[in-house]
C-alpha positions as a Markdown table, in Angstrom:
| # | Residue | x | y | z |
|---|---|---|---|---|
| 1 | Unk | 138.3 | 43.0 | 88.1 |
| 2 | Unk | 140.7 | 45.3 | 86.0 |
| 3 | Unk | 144.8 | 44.0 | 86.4 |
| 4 | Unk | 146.0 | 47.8 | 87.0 |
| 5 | Unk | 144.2 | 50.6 | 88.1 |
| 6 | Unk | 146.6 | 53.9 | 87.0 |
| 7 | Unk | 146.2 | 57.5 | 88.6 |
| 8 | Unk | 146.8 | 60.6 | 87.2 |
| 9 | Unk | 147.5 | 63.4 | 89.5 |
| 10 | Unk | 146.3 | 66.5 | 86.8 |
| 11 | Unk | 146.9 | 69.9 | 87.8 |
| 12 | Unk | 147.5 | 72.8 | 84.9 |
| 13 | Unk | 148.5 | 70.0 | 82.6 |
| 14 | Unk | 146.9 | 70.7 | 79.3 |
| 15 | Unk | 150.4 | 70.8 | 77.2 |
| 16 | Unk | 151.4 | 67.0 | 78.6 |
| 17 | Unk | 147.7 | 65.4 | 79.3 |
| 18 | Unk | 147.1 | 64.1 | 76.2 |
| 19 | Unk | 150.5 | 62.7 | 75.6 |
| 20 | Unk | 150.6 | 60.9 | 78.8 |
| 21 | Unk | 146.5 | 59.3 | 77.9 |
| 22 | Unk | 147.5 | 58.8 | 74.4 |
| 23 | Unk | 149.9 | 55.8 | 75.6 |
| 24 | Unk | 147.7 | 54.6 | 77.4 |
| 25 | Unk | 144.2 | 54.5 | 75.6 |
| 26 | Unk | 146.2 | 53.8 | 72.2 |
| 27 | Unk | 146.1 | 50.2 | 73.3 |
| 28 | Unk | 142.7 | 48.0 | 73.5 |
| 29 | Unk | 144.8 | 45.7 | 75.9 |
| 30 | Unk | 145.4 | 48.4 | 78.4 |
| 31 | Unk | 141.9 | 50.0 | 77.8 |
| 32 | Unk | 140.3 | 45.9 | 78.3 |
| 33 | Unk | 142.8 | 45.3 | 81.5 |
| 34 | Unk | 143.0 | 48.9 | 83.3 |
| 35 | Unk | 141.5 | 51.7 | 84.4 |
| 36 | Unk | 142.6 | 55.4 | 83.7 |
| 37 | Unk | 141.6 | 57.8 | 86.9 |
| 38 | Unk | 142.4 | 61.2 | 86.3 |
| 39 | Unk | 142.4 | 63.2 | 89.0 |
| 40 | Unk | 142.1 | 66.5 | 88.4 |
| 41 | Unk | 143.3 | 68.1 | 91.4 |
| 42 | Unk | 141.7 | 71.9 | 91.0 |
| 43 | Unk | 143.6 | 72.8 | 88.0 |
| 44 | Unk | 143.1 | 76.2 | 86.3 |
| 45 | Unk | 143.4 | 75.3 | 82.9 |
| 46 | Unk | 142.0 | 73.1 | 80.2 |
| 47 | Unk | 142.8 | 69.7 | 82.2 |
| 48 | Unk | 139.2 | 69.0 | 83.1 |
| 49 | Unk | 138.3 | 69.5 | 79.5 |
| 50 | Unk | 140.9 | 67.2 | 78.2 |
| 51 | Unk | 139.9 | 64.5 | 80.8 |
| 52 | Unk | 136.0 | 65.1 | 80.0 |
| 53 | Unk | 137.2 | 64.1 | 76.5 |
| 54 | Unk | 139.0 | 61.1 | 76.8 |
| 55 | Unk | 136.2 | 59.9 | 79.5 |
| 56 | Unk | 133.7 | 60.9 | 77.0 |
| 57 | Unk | 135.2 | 58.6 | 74.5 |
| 58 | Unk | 136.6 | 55.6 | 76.1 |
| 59 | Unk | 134.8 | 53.7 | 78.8 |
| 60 | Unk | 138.0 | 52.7 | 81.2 |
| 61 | Unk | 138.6 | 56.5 | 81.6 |
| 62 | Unk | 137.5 | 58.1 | 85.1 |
| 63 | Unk | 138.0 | 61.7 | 86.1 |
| 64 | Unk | 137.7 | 62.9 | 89.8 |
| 65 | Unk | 137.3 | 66.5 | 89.6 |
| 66 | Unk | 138.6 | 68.2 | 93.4 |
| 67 | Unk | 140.1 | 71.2 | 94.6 |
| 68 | Unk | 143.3 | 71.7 | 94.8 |
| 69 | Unk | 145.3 | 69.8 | 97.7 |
| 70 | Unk | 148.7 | 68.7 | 96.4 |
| 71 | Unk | 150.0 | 65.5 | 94.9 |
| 72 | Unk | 149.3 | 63.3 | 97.9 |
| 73 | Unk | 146.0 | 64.5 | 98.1 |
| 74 | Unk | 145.3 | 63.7 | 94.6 |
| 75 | Unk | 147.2 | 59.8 | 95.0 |
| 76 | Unk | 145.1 | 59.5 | 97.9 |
| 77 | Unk | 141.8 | 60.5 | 96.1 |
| 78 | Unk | 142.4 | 58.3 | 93.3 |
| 79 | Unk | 143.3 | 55.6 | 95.7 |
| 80 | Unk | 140.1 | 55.4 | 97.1 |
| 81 | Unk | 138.2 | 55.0 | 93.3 |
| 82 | Unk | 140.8 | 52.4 | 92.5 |
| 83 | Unk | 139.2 | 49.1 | 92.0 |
| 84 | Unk | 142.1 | 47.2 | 89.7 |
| 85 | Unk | 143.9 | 44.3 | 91.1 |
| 86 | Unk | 147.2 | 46.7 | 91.9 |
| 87 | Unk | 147.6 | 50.5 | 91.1 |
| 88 | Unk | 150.1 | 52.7 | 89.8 |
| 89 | Unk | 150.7 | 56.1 | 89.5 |
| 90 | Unk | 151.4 | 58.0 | 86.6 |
| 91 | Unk | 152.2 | 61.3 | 86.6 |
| 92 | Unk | 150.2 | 63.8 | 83.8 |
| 93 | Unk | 153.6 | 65.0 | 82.4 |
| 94 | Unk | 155.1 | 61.8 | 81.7 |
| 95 | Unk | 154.0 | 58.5 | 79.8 |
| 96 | Unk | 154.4 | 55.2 | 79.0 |
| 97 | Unk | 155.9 | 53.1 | 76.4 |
| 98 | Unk | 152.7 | 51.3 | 74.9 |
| 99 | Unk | 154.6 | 48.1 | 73.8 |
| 100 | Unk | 156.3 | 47.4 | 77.0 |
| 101 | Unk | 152.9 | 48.2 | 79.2 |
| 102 | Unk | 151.4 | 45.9 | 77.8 |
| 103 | Unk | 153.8 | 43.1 | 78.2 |
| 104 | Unk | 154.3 | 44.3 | 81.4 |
| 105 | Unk | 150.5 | 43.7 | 82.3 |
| 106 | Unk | 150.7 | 40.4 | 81.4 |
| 107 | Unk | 153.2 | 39.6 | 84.1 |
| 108 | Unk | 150.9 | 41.9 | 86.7 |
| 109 | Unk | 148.4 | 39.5 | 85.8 |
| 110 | Unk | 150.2 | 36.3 | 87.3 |
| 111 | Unk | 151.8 | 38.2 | 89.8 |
| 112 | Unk | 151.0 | 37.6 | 93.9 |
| 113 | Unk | 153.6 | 39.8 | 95.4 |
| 114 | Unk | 152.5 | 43.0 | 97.0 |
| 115 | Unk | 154.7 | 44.6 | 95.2 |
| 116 | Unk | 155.5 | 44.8 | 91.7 |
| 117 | Unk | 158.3 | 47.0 | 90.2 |
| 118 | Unk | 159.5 | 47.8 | 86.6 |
| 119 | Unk | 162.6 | 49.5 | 84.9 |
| 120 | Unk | 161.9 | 53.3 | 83.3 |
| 121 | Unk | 163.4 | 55.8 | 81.1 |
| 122 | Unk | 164.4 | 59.1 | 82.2 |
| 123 | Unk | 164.1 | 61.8 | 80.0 |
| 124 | Unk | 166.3 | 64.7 | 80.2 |
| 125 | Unk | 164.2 | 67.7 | 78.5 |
| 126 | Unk | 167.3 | 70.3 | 78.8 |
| 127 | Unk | 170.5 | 67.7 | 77.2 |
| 128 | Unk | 168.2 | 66.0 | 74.9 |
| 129 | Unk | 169.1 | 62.6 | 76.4 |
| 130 | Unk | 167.4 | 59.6 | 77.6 |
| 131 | Unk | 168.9 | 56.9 | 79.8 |
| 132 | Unk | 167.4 | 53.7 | 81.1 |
| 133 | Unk | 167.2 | 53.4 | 84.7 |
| 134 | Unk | 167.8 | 49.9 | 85.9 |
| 135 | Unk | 167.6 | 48.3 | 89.3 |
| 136 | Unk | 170.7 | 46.5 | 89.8 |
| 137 | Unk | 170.5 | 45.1 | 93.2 |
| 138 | Unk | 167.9 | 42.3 | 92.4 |
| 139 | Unk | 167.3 | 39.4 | 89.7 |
| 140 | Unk | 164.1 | 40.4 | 87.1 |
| 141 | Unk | 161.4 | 37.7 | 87.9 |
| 142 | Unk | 162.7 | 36.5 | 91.1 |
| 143 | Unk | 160.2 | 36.5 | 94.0 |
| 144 | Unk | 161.8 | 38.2 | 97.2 |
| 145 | Unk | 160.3 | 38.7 | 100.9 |
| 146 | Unk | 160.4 | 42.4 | 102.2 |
| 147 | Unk | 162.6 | 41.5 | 104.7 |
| 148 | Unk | 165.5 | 40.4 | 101.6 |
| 149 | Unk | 165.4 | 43.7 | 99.8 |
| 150 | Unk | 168.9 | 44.9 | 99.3 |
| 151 | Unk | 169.3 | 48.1 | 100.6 |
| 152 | Unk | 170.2 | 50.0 | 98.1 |
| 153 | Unk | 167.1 | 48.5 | 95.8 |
| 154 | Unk | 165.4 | 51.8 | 93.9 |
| 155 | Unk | 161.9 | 51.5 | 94.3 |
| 156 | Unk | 160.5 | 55.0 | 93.4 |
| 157 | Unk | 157.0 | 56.2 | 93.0 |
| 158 | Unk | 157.5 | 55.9 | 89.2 |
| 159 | Unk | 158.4 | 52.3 | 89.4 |
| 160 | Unk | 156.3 | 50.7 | 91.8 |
| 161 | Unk | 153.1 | 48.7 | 91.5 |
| 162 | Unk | 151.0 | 48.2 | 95.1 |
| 163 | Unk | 148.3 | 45.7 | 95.5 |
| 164 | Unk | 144.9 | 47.5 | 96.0 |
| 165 | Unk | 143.4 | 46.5 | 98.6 |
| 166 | Unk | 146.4 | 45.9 | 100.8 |
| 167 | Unk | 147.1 | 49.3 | 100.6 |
| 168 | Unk | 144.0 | 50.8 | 101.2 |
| 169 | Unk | 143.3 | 48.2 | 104.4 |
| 170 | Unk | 146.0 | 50.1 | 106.2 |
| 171 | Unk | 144.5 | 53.2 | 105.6 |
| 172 | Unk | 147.6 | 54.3 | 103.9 |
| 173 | Unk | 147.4 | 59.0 | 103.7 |
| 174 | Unk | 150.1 | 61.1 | 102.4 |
| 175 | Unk | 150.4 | 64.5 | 103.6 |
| 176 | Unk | 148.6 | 66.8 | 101.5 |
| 177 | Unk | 149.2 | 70.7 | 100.6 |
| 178 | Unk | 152.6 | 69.7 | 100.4 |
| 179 | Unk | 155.2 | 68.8 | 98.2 |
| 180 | Unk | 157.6 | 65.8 | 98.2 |
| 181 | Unk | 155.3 | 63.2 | 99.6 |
| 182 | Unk | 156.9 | 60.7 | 96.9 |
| 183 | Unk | 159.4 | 59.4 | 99.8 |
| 184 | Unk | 156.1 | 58.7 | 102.1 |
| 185 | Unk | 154.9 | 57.0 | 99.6 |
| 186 | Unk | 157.5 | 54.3 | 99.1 |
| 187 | Unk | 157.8 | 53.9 | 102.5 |
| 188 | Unk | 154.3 | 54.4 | 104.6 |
| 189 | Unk | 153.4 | 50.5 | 102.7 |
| 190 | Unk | 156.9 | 49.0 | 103.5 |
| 191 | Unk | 156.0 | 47.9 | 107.3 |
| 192 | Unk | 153.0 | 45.8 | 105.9 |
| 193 | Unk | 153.9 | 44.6 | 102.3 |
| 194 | Unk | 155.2 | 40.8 | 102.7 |
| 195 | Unk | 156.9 | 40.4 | 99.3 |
| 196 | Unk | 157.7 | 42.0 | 96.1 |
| 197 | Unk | 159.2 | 41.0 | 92.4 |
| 198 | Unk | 160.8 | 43.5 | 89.7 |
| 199 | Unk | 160.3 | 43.0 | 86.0 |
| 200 | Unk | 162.6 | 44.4 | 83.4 |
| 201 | Unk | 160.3 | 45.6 | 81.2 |
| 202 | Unk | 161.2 | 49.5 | 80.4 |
| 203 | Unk | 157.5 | 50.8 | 81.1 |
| 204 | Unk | 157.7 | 54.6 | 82.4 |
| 205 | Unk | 159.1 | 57.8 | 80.5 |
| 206 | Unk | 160.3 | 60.0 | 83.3 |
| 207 | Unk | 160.8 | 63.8 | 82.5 |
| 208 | Unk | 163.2 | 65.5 | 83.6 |
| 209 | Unk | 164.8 | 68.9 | 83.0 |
| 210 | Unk | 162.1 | 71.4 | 83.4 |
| 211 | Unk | 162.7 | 74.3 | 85.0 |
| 212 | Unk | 159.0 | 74.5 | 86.8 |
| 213 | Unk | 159.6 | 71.1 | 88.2 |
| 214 | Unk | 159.7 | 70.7 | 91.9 |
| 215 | Unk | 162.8 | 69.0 | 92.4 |
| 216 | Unk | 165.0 | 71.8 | 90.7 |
| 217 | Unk | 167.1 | 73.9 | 93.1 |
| 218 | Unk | 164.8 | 76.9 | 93.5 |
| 219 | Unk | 161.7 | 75.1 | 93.7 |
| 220 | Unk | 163.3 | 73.0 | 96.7 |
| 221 | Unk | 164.4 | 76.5 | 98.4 |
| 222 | Unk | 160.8 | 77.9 | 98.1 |
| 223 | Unk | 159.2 | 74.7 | 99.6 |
| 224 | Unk | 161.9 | 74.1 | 102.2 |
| 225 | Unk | 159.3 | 73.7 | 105.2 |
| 226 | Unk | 157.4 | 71.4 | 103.3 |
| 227 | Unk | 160.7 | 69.1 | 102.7 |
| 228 | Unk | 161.4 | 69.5 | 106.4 |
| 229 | Unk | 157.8 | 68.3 | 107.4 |
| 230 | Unk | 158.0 | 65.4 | 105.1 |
| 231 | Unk | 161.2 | 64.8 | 106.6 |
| 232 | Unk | 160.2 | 64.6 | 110.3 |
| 233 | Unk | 157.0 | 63.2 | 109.3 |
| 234 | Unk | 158.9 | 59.9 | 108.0 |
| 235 | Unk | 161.1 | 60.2 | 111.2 |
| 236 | Unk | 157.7 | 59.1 | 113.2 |
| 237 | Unk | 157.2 | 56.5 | 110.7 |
| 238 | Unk | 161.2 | 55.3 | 111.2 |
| 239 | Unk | 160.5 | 55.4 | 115.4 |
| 240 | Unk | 157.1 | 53.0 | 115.2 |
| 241 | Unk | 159.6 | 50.8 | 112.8 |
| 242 | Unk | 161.9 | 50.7 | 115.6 |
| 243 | Unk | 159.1 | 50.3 | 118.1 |
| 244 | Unk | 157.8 | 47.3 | 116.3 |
| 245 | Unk | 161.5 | 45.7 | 116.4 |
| 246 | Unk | 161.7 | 45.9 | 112.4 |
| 247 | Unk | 165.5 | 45.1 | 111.9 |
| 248 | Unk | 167.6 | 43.6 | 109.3 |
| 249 | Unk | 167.6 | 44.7 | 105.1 |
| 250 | Unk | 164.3 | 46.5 | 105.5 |
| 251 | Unk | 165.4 | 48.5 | 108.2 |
| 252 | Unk | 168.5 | 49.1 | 106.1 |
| 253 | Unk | 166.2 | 49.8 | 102.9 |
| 254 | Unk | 164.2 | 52.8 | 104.8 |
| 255 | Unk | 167.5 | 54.1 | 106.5 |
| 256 | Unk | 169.1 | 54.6 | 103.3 |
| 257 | Unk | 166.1 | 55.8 | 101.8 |
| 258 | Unk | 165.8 | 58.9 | 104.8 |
| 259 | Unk | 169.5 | 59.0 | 105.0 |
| 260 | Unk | 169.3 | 60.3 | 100.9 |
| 261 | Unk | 166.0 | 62.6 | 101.6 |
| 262 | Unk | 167.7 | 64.4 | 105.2 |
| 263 | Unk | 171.1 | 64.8 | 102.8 |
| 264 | Unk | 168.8 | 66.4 | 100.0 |
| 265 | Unk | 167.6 | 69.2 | 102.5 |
| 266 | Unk | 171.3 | 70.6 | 103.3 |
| 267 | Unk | 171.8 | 70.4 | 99.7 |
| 268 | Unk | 168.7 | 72.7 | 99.2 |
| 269 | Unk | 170.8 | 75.4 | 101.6 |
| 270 | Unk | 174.3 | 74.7 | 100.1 |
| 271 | Unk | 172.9 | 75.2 | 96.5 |
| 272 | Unk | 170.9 | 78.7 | 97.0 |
| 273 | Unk | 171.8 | 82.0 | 98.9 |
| 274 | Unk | 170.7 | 81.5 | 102.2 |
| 275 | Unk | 170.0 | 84.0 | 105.4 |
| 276 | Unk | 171.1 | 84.2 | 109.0 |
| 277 | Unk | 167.8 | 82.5 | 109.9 |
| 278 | Unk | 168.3 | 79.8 | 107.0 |
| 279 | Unk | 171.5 | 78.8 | 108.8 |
| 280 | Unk | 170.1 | 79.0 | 112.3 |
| 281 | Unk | 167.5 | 76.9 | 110.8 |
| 282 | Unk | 169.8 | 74.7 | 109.5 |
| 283 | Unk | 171.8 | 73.9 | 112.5 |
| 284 | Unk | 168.8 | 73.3 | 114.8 |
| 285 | Unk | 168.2 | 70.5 | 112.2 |
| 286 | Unk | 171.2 | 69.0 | 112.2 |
| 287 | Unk | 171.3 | 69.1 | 115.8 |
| 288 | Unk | 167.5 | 67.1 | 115.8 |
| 289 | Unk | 168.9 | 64.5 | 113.1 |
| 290 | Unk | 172.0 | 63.6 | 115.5 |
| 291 | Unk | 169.1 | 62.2 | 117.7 |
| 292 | Unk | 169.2 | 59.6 | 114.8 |
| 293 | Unk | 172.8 | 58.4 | 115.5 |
| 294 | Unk | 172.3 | 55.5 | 112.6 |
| 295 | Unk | 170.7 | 58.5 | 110.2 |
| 296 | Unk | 173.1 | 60.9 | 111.0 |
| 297 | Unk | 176.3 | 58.9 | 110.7 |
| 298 | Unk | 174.9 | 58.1 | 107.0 |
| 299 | Unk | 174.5 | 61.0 | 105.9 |
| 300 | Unk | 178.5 | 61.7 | 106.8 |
| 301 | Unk | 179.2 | 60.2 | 103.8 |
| 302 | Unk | 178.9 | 63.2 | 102.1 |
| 303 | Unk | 181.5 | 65.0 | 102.2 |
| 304 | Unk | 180.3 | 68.5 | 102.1 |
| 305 | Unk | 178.2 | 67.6 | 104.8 |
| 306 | Unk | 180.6 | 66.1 | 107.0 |
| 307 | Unk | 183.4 | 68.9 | 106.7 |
| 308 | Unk | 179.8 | 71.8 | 107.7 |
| 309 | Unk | 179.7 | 69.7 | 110.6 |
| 310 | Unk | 182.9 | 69.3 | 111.2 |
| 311 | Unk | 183.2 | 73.0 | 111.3 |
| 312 | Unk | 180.7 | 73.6 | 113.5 |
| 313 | Unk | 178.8 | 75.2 | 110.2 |
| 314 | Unk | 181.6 | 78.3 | 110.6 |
| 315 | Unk | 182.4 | 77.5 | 106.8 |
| 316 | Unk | 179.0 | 77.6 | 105.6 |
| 317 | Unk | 179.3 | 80.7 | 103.1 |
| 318 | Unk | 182.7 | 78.4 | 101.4 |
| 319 | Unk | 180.7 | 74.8 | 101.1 |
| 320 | Unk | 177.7 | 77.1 | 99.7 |
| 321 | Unk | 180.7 | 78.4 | 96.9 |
| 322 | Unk | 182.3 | 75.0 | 96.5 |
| 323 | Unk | 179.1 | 73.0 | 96.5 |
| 324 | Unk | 177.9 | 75.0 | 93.2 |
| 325 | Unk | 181.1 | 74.3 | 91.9 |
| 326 | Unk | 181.3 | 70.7 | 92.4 |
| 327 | Unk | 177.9 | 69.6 | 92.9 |
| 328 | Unk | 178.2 | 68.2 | 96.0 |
């Protein structure tokens, strides 16, 4: 059995493909101890050409070929091919450091935990500038239940290693045709993973900066009802937590985690011209999230938030003026 099985969700990736396999296949270590699935999730361009390549030449490399569904589609196709001991995913635009993978799969290969984290680099394509991105909150190497994690912990779909089959037993589907399932993805596995351990090995190169990502400003605003079903799809999964009597840091953990994803959706408004409808909108949100009384009273911590509510959302067109200025 292969230590690491990685996807790649591919779609219209032929400038970054090769990049991202290159640090990868590179490496006989990583080529003898993983397997590569690229999924090529209906793209128009060269990417199935550039897969058929490197699976042409290099015997860990798999491609799926699909139409097009979305990112969680393509995680939850490559998913189901995964055979490694745990599985990462690696998005086609970004890469790894060669070095530090393979010292990292070394540890994955003594690890038990159901969870195995690492430390990245984020790559800022705009300011020229990278930073490493740490995670603080816990001790490298130390073995911790689920039920320890500190609640501010950042596990992130970059980061995070999940074992296989425990995964896959739970019948684990992100939404598909959609965009922003990375939050479903950290979380959906949290209410049956036991234990987890972070390394400090910087393995992932995180880009950041373009303009045609989905996380910019104007890409959030185009795709707001997609946020928003993510959004009260993950308040199910927060109910059948409560249901279940799940309480203590993990509870904390996934609070936190929402509390940051239902503040990122009044940001979206705040930072782009809005309608009449867009505020309506807005308000019959904020109205369903004060259901949440734990959630909502979280996400007062912002302060641009708070002083909308405050206000009855009579200031909106000022906090939209301000909030550009000051960035929340």
């Amino acid at each position: 059995m292969k230590i690491l099985s990685i996807i790649v969700p591919s779609y219209n990736v032929e400038n970054y493909l090769e990049k991202c396999l290159d640090s990868m296949v590179q490496s006989n270590e990583v080529l003898d101890n993983c397997e590569i699935i690229i999924v090529n999730d209906g793209s128009l361009d060269r990417t199935q050409e550039i897969a058929e390549r490197y699976r042409e030449n290099y015997e860990s490399v798999k491609v799926i070929k699909k139409e097009n569904g979305g990112h969680g589609s393509a995680i939850n196709a490559g998913v189901q091919k995964a055979r490694g001991k745990y599985f990462k995913v690696l998005d086609a635009d970004d890469w790894v450091v060669t070095e530090n993978f393979c010292s990292f799969l070394q540890k994955l290969q003594e690890s038990g935990e159901d969870i195995v984290a690492h430390y990245q680099y984020e790559i800022y394509e705009d300011i020229h500038e990278t930073k490493e991105k740490k995670i603080a909150s816990v001790e490298p190497g130390r073995h911790y239940q689920m039920a320890e994690i500190p609640p501010d912990t950042w596990l992130g779909l970059s980061n995070i290693c999940f074992k296989t089959e425990k995964y896959r037993e739970h019948h684990t589907v992100l939404d598909e045709k959609c965009f922003y399932v990375d939050m479903e993805y950290i979380l959906y596995p949290l209410q049956y993973m036991e234990d987890f351990i972070v390394y400090d090995d910087v393995v992932y190169c995180y880009r950041l900066g373009n303009p045609n990502q989905s996380v910019n400003h104007q890409s959030m605003y185009r795709n707001k009802k997609d946020h928003l079903q993510v959004i009260y799809h993950l308040l199910d999964f927060y109910n059948g937590m409560i249901n279940s009597g799940a309480e203590g840091n993990l509870m904390d953990y996934v609070e936190n985690k929402l509390a940051d994803l239902i503040k990122a959706h009044y940001y979206i408004y705040f930072s782009n011209l809005v309608t009449i409808e867009d505020i309506r909108n807005l308000i019959e949100f904020d109205s369903n999230i004060k259901q949440y009384k734990r959630l909502y009273n979280k996400t007062n911590d912002s302060k641009s938030i708070h002083l909308v509510r405050r206000m009855h959302f009579k200031c909106f067109p000022f906090m939209m003026r301000l909030y550009r200025k000051i960035i929340r």
